[in-house]
JSON list of C-alpha atoms in Angstrom, two decimals:
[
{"chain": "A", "resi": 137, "resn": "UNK", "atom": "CA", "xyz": [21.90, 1.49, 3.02]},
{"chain": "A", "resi": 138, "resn": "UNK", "atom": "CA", "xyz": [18.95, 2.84, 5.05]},
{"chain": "A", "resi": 139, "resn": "UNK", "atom": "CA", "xyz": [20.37, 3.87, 9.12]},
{"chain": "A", "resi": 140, "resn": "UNK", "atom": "CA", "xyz": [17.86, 4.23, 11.66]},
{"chain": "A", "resi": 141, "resn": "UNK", "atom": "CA", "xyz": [20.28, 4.71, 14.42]},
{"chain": "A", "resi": 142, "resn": "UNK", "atom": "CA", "xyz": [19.01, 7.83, 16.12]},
{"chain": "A", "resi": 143, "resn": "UNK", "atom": "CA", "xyz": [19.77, 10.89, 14.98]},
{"chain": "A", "resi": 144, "resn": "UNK", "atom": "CA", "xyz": [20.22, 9.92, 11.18]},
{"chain": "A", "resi": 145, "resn": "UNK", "atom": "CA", "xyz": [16.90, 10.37, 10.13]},
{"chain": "A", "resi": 146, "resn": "UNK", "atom": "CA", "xyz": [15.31, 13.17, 7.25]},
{"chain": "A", "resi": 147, "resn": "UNK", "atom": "CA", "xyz": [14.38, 16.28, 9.35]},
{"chain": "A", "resi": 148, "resn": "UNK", "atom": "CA", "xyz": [12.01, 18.42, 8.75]},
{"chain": "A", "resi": 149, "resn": "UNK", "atom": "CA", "xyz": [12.22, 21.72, 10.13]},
{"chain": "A", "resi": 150, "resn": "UNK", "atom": "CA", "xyz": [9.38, 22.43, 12.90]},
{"chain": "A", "resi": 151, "resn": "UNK", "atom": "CA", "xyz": [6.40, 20.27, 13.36]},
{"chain": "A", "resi": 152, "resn": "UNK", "atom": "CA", "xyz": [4.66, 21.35, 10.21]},
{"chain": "A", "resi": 153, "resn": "UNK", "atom": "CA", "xyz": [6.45, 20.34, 6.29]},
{"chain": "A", "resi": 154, "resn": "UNK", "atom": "CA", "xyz": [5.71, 18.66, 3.08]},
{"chain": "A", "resi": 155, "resn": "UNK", "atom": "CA", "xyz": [8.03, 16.50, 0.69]},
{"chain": "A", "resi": 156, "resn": "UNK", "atom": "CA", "xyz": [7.11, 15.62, -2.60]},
{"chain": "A", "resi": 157, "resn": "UNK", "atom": "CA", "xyz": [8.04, 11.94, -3.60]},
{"chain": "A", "resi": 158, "resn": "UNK", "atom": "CA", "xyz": [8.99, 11.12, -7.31]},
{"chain": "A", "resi": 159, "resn": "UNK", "atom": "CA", "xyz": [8.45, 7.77, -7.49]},
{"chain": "A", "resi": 160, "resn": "UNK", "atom": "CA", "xyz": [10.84, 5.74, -10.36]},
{"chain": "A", "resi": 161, "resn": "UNK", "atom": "CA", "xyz": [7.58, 4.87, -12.56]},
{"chain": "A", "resi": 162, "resn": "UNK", "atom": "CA", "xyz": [3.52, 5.66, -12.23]},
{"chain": "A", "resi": 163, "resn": "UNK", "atom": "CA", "xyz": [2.41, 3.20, -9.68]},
{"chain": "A", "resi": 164, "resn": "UNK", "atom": "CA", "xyz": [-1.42, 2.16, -7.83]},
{"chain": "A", "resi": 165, "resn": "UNK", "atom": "CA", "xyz": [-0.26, 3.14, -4.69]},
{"chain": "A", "resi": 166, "resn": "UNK", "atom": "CA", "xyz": [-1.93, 0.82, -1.83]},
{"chain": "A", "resi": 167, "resn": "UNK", "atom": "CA", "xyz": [-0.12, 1.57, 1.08]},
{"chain": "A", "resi": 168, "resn": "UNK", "atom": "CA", "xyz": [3.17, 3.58, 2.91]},
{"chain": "A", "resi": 169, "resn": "UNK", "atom": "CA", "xyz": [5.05, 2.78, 5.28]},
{"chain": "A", "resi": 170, "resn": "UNK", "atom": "CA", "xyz": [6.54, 5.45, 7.71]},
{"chain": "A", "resi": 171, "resn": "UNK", "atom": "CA", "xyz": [9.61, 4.26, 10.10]},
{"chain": "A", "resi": 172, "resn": "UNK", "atom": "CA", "xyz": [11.06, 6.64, 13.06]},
{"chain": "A", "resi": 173, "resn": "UNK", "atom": "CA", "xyz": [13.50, 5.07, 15.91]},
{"chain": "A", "resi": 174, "resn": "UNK", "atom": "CA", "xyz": [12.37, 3.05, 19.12]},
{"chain": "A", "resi": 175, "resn": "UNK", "atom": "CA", "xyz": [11.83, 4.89, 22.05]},
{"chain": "A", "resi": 176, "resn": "UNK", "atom": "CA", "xyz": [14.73, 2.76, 23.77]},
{"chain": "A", "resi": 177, "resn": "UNK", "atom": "CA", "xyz": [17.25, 3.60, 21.56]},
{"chain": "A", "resi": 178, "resn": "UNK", "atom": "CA", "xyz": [16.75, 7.32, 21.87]},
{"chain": "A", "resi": 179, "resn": "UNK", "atom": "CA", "xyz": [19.52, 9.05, 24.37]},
{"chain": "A", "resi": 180, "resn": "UNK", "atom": "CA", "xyz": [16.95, 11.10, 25.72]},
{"chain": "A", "resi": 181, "resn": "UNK", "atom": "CA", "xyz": [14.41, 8.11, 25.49]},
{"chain": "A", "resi": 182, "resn": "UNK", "atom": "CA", "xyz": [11.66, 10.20, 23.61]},
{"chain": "A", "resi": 183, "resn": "UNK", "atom": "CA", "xyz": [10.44, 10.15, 20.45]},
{"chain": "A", "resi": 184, "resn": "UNK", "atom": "CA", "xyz": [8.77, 13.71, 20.29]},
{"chain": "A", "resi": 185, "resn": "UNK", "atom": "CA", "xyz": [10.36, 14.09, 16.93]},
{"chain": "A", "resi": 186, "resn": "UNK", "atom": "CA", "xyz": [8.19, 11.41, 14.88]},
{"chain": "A", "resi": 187, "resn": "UNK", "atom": "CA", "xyz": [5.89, 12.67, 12.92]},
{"chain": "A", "resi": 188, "resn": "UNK", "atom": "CA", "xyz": [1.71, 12.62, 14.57]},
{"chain": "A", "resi": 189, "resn": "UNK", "atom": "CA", "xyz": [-0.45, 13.45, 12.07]},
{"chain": "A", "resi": 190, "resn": "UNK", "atom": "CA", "xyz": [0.31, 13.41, 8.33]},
{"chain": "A", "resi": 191, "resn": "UNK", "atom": "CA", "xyz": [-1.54, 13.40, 4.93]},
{"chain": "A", "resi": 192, "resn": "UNK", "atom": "CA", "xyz": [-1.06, 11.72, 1.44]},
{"chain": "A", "resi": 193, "resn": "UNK", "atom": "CA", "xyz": [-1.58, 12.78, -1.63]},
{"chain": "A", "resi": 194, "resn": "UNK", "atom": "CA", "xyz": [-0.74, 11.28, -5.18]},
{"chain": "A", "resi": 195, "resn": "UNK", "atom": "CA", "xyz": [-0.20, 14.34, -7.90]},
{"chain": "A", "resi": 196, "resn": "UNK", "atom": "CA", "xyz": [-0.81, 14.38, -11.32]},
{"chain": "A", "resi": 197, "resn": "UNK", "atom": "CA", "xyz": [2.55, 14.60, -14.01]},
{"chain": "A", "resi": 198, "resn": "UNK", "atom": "CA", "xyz": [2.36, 18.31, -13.46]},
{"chain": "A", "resi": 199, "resn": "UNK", "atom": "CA", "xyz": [2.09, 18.36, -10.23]},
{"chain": "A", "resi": 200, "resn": "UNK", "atom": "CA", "xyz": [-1.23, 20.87, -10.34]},
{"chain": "A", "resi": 201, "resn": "UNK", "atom": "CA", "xyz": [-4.00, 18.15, -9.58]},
{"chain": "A", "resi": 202, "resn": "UNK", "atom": "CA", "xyz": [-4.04, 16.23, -6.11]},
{"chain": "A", "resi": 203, "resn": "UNK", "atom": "CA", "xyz": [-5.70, 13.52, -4.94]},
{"chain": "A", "resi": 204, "resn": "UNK", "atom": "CA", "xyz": [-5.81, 12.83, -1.22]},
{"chain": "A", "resi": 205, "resn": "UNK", "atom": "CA", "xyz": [-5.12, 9.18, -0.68]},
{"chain": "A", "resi": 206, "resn": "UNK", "atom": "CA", "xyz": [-4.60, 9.11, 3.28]},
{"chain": "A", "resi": 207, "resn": "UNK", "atom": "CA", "xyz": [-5.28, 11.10, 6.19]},
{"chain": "A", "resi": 208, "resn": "UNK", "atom": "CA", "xyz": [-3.08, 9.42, 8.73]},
{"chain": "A", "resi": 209, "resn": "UNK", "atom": "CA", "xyz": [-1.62, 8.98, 12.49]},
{"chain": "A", "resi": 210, "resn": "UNK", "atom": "CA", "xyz": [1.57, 7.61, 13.24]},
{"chain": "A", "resi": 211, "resn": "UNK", "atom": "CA", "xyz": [1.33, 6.51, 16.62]},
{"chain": "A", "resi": 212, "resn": "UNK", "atom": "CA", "xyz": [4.52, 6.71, 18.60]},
{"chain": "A", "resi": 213, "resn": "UNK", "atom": "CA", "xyz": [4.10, 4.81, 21.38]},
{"chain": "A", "resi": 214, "resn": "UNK", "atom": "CA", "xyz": [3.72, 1.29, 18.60]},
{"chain": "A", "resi": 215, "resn": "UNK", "atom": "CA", "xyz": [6.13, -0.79, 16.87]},
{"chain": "A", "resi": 216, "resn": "UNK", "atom": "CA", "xyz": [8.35, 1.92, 14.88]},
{"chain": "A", "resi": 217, "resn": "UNK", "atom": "CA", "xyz": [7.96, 0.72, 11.29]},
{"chain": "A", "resi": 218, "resn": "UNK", "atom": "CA", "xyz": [3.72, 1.39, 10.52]},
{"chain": "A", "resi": 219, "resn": "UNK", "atom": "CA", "xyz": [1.86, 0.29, 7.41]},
{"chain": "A", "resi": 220, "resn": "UNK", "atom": "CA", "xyz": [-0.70, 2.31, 6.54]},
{"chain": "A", "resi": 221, "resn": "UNK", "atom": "CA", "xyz": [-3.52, 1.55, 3.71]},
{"chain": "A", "resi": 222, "resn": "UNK", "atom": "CA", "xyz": [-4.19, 4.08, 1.02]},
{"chain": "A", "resi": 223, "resn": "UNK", "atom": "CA", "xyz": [-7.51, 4.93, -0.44]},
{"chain": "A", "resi": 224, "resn": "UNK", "atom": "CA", "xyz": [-8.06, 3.31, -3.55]},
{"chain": "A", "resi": 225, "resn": "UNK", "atom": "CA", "xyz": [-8.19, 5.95, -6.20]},
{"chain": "A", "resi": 226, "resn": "UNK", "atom": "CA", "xyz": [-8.01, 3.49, -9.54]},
{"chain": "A", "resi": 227, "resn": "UNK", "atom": "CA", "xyz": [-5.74, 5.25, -10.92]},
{"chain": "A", "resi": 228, "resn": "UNK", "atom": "CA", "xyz": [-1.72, 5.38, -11.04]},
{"chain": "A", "resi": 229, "resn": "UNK", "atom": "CA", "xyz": [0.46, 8.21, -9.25]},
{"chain": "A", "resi": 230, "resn": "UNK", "atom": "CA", "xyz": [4.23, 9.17, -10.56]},
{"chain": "A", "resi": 231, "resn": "UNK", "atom": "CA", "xyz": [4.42, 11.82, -7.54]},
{"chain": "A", "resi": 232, "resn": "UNK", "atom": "CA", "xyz": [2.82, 11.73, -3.63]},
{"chain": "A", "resi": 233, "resn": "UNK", "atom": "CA", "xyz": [3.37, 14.17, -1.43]},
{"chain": "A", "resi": 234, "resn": "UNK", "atom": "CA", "xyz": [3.56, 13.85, 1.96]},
{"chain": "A", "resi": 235, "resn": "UNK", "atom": "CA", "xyz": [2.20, 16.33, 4.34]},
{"chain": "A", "resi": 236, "resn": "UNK", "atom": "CA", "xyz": [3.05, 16.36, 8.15]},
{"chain": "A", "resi": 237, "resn": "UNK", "atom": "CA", "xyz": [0.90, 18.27, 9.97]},
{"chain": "A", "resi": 238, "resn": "UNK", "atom": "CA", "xyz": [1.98, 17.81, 13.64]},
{"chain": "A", "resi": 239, "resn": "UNK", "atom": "CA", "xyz": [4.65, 15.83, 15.93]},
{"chain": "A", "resi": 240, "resn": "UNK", "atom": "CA", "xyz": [4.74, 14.40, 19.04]},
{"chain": "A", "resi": 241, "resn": "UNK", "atom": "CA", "xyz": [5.97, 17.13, 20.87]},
{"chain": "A", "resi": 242, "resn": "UNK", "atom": "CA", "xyz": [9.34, 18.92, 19.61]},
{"chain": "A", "resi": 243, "resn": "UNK", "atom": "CA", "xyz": [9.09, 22.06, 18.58]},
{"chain": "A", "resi": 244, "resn": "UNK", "atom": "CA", "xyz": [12.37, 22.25, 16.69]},
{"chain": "A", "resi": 245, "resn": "UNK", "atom": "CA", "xyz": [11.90, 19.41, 14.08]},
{"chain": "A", "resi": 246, "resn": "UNK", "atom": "CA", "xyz": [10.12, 16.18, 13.05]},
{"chain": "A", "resi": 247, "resn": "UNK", "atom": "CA", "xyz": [12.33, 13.23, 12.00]},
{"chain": "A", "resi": 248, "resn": "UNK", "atom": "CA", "xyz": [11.09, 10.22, 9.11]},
{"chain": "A", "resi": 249, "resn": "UNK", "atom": "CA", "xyz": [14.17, 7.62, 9.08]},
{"chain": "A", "resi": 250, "resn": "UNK", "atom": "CA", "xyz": [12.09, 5.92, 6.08]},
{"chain": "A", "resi": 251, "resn": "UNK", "atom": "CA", "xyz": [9.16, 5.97, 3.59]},
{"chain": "A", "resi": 252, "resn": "UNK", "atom": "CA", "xyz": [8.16, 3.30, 1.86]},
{"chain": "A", "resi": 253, "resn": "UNK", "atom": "CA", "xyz": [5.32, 3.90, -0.92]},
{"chain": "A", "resi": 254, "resn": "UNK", "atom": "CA", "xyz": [3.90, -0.06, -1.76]},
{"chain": "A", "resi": 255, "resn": "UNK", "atom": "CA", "xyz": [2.15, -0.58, -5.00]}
]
């Protein structure tokens, strides 16, 4: 079962990483949802840790080919769980990677409690 309580969330080392998502079968992807904890439910009542700006990309089986889908801003100071449409590329995905490119702030790590890929 998914926890969003803080502090049990997928870190990412710094404010800069990429994870590549297998999905279970080739999907249109549409949309993704990205969730990190409310600010009042922080102990230090910050959420420096979620994730600012982040790309999408679906990946051929291989892996070699990409195709950007999203170029994206998760804004922090919103409702915690954010929809975001996907470019429609007409074609279906069995991989996406997700590329964070900045935080809101912490240095040490960015934090994702959930992804949701919609298709």
């Amino acid at each position: 079962q998914p926890d969003s309580s803080p502090g049990y969330c997928w870190p990412f080392q710094g404010s800069q990483s990429e994870v590549l998502i297998q999905l279970p079968a080739k999907i249109r992807p549409t949309a993704i949802t990205v969730q990190h904890t409310l600010k009042t439910d922080s102990p230090r009542r910050t959420v420096s840790s979620a994730p600012r700006d982040f790309t999408v990309f679906g990946l051929d089986e291989e892996g070699k080919d990409e195709t950007l889908l999203g170029t994206l801003t998760y804004a922090a100071q919103e409702e915690p769980i954010q929809t975001f449409p996907l470019q429609d590329e007409m074609r279906d995905f069995r991989f996406l990677k997700l590329v964070i490119q900045s935080n809101w702030g912490k240095p040490g790590y960015t934090c994702i409690y959930r992804v949701q890929v919609h298709g």
